PDB file of C-alpha atoms and ligand atoms in Angstrom:
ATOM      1  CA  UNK A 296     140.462  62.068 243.119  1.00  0.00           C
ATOM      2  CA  UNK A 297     143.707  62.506 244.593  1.00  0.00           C
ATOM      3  CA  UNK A 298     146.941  61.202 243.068  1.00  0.00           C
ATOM      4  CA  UNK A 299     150.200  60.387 244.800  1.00  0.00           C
ATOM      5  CA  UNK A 300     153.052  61.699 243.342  1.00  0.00           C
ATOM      6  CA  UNK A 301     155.285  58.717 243.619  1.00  0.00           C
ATOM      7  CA  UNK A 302     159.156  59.155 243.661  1.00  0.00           C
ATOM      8  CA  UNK A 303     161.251  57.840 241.235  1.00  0.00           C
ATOM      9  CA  UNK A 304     164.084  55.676 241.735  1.00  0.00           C
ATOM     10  CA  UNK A 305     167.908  57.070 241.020  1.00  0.00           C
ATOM     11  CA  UNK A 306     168.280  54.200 239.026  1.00  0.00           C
ATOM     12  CA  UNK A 307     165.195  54.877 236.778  1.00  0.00           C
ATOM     13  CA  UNK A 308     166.485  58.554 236.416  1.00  0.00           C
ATOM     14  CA  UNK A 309     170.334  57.649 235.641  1.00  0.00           C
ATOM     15  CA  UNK A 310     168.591  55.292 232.763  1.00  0.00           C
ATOM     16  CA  UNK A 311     165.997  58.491 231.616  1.00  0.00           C
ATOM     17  CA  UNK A 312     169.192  61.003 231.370  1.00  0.00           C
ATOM     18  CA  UNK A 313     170.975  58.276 229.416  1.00  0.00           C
ATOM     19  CA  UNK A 314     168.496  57.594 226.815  1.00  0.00           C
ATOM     20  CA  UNK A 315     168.250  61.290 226.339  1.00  0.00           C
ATOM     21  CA  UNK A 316     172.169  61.455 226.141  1.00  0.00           C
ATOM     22  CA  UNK A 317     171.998  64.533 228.744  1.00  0.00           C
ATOM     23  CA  UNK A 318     170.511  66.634 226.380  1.00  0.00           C
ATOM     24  CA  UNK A 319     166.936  68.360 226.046  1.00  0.00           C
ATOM     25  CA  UNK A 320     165.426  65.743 223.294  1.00  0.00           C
ATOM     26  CA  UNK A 321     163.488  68.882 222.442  1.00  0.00           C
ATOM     27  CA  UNK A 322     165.311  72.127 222.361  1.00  0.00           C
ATOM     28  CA  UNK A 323     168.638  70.399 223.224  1.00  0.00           C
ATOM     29  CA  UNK A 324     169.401  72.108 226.502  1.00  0.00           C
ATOM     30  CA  UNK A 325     172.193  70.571 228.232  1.00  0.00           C
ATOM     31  CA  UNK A 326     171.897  71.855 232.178  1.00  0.00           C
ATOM     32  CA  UNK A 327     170.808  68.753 233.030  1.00  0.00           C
ATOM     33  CA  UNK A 328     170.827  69.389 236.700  1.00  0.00           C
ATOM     34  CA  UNK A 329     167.495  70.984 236.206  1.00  0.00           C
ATOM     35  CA  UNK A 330     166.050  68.652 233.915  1.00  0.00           C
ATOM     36  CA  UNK A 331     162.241  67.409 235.065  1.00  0.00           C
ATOM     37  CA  UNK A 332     160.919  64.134 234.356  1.00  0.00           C
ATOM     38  CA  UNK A 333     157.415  64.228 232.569  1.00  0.00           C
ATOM     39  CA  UNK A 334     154.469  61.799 233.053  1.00  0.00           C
ATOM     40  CA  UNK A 335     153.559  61.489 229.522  1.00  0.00           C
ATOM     41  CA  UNK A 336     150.353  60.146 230.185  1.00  0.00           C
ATOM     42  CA  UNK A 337     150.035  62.635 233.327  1.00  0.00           C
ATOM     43  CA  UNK A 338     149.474  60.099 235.239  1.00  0.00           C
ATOM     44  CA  UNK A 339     151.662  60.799 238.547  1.00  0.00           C
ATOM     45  CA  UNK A 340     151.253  57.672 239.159  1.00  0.00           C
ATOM     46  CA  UNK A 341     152.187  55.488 236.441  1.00  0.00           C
ATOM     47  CA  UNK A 342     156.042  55.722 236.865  1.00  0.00           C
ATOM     48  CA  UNK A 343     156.535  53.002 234.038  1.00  0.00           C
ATOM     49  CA  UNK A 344     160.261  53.937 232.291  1.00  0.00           C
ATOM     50  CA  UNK A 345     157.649  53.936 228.716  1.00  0.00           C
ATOM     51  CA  UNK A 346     155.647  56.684 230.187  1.00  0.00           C
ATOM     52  CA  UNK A 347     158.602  58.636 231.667  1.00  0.00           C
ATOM     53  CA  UNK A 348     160.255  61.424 229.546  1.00  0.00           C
ATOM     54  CA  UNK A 349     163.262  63.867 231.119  1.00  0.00           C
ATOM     55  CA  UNK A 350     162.890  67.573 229.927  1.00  0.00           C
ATOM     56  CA  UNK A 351     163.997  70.977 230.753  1.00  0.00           C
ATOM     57  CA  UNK A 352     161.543  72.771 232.703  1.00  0.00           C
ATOM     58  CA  UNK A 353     160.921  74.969 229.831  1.00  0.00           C
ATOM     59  CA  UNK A 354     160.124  72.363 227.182  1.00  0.00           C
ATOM     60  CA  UNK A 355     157.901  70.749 230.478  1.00  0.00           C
ATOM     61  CA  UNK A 356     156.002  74.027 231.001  1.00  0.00           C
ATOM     62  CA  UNK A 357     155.323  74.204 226.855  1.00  0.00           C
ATOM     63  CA  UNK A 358     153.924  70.681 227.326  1.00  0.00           C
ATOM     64  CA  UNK A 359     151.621  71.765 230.325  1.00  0.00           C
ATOM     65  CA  UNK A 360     150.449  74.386 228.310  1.00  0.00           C
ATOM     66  CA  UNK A 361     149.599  72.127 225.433  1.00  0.00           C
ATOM     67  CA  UNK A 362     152.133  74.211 222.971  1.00  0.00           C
ATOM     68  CA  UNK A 363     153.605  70.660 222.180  1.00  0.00           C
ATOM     69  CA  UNK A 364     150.695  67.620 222.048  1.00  0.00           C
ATOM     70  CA  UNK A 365     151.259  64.330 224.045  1.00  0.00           C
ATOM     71  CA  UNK A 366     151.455  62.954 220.387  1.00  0.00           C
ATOM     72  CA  UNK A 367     154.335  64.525 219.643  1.00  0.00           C
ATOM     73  CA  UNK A 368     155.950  63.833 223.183  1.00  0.00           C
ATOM     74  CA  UNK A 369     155.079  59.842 222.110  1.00  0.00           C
ATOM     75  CA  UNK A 370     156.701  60.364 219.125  1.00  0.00           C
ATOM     76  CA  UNK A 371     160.177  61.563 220.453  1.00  0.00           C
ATOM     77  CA  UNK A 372     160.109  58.977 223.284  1.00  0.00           C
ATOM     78  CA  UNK A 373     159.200  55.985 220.964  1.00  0.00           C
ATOM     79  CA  UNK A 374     162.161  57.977 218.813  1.00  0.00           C
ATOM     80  CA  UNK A 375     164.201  57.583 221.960  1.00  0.00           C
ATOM     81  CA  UNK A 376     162.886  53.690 222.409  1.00  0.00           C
ATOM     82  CA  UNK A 377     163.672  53.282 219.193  1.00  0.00           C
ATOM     83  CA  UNK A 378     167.567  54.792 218.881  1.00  0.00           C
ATOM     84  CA  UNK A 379     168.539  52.999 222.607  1.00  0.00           C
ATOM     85  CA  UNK A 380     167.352  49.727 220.934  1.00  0.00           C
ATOM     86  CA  UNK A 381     169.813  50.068 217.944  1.00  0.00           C
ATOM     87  CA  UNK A 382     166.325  50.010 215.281  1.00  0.00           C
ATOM     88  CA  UNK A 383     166.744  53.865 214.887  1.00  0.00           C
ATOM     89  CA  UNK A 384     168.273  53.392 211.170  1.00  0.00           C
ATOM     90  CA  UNK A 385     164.635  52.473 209.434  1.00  0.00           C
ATOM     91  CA  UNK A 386     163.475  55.655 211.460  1.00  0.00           C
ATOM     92  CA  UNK A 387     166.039  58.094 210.791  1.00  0.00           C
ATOM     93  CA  UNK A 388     164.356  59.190 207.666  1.00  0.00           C
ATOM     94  CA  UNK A 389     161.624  60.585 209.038  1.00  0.00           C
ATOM     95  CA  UNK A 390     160.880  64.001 210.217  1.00  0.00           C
ATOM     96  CA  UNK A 391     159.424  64.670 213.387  1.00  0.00           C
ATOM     97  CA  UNK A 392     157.256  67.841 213.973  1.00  0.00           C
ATOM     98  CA  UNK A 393     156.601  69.753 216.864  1.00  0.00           C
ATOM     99  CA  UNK A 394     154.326  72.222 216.834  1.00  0.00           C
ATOM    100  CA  UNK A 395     155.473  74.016 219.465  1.00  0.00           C
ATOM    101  CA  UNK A 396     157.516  77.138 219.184  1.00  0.00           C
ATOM    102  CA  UNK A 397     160.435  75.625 220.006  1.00  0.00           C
ATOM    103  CA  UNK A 398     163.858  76.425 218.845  1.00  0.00           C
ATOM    104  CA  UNK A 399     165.523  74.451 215.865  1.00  0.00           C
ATOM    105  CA  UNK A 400     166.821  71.332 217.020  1.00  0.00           C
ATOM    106  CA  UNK A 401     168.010  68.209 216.076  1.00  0.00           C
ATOM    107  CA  UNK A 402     169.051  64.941 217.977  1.00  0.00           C
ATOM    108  CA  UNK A 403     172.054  63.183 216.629  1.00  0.00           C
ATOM    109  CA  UNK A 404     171.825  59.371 215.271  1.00  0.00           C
ATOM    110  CA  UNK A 405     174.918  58.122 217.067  1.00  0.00           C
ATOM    111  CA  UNK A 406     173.894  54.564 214.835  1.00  0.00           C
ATOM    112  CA  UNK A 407     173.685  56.347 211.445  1.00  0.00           C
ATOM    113  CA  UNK A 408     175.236  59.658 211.475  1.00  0.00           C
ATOM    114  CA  UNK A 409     172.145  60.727 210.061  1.00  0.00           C
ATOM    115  CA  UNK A 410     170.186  63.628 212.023  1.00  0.00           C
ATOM    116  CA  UNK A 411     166.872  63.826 212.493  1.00  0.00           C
ATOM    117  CA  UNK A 412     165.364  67.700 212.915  1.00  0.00           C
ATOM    118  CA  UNK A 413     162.850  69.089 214.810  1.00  0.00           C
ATOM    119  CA  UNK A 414     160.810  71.252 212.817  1.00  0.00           C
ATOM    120  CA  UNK A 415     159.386  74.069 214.907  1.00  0.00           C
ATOM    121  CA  UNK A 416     156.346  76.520 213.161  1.00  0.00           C
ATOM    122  CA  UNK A 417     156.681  79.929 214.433  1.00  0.00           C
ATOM    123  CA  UNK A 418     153.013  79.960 215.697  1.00  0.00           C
ATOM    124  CA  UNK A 419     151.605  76.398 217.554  1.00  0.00           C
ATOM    125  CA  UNK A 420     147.931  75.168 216.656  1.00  0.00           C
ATOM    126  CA  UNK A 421     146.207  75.360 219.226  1.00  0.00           C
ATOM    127  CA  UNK A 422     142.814  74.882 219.221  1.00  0.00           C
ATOM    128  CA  UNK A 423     140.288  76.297 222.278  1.00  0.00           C
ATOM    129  CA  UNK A 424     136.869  75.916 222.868  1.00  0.00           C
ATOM    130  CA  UNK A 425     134.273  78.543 221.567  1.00  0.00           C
ATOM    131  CA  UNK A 426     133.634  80.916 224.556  1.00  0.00           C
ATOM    132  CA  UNK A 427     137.134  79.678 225.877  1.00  0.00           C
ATOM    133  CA  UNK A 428     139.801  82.422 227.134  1.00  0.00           C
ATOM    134  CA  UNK A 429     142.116  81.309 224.466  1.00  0.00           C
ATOM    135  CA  UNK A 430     139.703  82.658 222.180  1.00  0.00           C
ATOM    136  CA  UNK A 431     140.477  86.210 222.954  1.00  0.00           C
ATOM    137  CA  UNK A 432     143.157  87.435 222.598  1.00  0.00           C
ATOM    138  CA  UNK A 433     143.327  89.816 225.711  1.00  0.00           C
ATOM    139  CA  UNK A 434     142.017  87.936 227.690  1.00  0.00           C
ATOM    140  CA  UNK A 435     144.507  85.370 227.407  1.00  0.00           C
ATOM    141  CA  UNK A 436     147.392  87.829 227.220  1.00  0.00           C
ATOM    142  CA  UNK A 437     146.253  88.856 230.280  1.00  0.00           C
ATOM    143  CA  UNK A 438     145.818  85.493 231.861  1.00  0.00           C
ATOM    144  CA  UNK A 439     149.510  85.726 230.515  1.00  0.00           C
ATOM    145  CA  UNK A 440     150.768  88.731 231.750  1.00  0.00           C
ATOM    146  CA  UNK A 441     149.903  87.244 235.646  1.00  0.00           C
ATOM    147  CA  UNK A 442     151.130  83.950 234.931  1.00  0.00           C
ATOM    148  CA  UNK A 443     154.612  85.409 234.068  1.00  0.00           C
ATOM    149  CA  UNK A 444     154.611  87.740 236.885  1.00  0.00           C
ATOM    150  CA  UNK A 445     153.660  85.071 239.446  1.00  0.00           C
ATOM    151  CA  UNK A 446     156.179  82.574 238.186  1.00  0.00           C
ATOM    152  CA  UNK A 447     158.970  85.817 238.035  1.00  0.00           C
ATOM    153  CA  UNK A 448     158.364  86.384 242.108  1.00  0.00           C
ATOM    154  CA  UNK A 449     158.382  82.751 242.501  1.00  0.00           C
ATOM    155  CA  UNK A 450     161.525  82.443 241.457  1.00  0.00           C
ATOM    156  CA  UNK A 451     162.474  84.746 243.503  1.00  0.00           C
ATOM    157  CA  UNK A 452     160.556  82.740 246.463  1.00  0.00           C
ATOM    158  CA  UNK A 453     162.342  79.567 246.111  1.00  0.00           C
ATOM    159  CA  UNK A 454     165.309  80.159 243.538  1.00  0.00           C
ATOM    160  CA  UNK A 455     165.780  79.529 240.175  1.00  0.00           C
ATOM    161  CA  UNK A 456     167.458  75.592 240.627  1.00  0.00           C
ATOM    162  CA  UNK A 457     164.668  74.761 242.653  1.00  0.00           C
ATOM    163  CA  UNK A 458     162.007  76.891 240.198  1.00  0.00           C
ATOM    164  CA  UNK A 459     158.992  75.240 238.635  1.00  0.00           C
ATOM    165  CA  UNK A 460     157.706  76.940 235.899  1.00  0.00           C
ATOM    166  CA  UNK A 461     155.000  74.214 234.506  1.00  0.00           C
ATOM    167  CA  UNK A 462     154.009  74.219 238.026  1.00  0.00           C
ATOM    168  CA  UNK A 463     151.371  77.497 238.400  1.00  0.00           C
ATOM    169  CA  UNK A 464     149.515  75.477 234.954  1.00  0.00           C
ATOM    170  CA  UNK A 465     148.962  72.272 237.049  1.00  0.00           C
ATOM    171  CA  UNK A 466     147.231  74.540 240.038  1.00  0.00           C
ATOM    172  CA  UNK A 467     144.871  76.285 237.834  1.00  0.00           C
ATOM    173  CA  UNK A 468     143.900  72.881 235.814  1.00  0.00           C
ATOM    174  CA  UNK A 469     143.101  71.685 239.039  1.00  0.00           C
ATOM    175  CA  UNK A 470     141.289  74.241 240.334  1.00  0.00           C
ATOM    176  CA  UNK A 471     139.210  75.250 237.502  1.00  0.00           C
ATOM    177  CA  UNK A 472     139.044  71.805 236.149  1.00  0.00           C
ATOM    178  CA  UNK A 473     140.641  72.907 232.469  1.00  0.00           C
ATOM    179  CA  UNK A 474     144.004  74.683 231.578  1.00  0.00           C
ATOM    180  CA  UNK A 475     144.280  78.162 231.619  1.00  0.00           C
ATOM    181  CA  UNK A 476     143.166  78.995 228.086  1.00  0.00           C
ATOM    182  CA  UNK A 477     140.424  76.414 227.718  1.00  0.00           C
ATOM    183  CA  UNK A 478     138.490  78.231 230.888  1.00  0.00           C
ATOM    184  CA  UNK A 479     135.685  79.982 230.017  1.00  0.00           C
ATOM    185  CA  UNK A 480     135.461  83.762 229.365  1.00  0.00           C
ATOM    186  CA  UNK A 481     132.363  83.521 232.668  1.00  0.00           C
ATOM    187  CA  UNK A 482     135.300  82.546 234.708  1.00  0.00           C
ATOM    188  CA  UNK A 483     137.913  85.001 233.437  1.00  0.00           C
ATOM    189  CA  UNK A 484     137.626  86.848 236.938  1.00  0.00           C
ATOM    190  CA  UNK A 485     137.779  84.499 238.841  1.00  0.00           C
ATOM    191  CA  UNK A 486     140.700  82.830 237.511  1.00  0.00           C
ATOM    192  CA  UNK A 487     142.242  86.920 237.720  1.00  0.00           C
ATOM    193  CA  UNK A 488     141.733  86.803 241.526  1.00  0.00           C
ATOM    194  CA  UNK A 489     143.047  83.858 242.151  1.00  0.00           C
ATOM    195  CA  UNK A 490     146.411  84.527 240.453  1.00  0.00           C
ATOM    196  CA  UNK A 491     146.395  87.846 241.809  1.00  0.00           C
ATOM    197  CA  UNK A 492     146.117  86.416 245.237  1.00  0.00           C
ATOM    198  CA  UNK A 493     148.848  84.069 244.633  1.00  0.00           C
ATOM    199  CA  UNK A 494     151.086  86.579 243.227  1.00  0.00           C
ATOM    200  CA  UNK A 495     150.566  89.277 246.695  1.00  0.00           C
ATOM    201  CA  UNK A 496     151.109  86.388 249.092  1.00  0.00           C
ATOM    202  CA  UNK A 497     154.866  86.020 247.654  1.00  0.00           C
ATOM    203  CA  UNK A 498     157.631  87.098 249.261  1.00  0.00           C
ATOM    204  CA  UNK A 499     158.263  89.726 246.991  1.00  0.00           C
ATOM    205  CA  UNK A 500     154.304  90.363 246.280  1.00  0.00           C
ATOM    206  CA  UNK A 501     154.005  91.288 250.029  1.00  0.00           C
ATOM    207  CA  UNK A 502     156.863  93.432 250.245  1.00  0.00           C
ATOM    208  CA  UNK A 503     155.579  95.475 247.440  1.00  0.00           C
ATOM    209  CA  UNK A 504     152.364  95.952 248.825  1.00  0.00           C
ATOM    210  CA  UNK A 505     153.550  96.802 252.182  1.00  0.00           C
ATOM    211  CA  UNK A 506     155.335  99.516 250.286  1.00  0.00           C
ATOM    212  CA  UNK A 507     151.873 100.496 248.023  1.00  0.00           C
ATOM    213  CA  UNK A 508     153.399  99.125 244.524  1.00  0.00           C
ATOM    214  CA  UNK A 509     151.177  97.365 242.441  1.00  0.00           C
ATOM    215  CA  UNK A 510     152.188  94.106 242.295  1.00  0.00           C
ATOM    216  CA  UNK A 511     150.857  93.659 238.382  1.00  0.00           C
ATOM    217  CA  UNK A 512     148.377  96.055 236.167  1.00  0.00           C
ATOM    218  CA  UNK A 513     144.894  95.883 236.135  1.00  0.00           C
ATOM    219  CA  UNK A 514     143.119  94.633 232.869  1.00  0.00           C
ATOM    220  CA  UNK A 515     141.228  97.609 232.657  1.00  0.00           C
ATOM    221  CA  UNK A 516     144.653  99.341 232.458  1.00  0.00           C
ATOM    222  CA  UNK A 517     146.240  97.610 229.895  1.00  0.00           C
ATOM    223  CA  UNK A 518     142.829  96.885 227.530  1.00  0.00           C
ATOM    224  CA  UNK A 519     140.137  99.537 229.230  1.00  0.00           C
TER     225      UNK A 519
HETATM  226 ZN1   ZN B  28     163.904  71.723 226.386  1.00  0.00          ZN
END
């Protein structure tokens, strides 16, 4: 089941970037030239303005990862819904939590002059399967450690405007049919490989192994 990624109009973005008043609704980054636009239901497909939420590629790769829940992505955009259709007043009360470990941040009521904060937790919940990676804890800092390295010689691959990060999450979940974490421990080598594969056939990966560096460290070296 293949889906098309389909573009989005300028229009559609100019309105997206408005309703987010240029800013990171999350973490309230403001280099808006590298903002992404996330499917909220991720549903490539469904390009609906409802389902449509623009992001830094950081807060995008948290909410790949599952370190902030699509419920709490609904709540900010029906918080966004809310403020561009003048009802945010009744709302501004409220407290919205994100779990994820995101920075302090708050999103100013332009209608009240109230502010509504993000709380952030220093650790998110999140919740994996028994026999999942994410159960162990070197296993998944492992599964980590490659992630980081791939996505650091990426960068170097295709520059960091044109980086992303989320990106390397939505290959594995396709491949193995879960994200990272929620693979199973059987798998754990497999899912090794194939990052390790990815990360020698980058520019940089190939260049150090034409030279005999190691391009990351074993597991065994780190945990044996
Ligand atoms: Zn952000």
């Amino acid at each position: 089941m293949t889906k098309t990624r389909k573009s989005i109009p300028q229009k559609t973005k100019a309105l997206l970037q408005q309703e987010i008043n240029s800013q990171c609704p999350i973490c309230d980054d403001s280099n808006v030239d590298h903002f992404e636009i996330h499917h909220i239901d991720e549903n490539p497909e469904n390009n609906a303005s409802e389902n449509l939420l623009m992001i830094c590629p950081i807060c995008h790769s948290k909410i790949t990862k599952g370190d902030i829940s699509e419920e709490e992505v609904r709540q900010i955009k029906n918080y966004l819904t809310l403020k561009a259709k003048g009802k945010a007043n009744a709302k501004s009360s409220n407290t919205i939590n994100i779990k994820g470990n995101v920075a302090n941040s708050t999103v100013a009521n332009s209608i009240s002059a109230q502010t509504i904060v993000y709380k952030s937790r220093s650790k998110p919940k999140m919740e994996f399967a028994d026999g999942a990676i994410g159960k162990k804890a070197e296993l998944k800092n492992y599964i980590k450690h490659l992630i980081d390295r791939y996505n650091e010689y990426k960068e170097g691959d295709v520059g960091k405007s044109k980086m992303n990060y989320a990106a390397i999450w939505g290959i594995i979940k396709k491949e193995f049919k879960a994200s990272a974490y929620q693979i199973p421990e059987t798998q754990f080598e497999s899912l090794c490989l194939f990052l390790q594969k990815r990360i020698d056939n980058t520019k940089q990966g190939r260049i150090n192994k034409g030279k005999g560096h190691k391009n990351y460290s074993g597991f065994d070296d780190i945990y044996g």
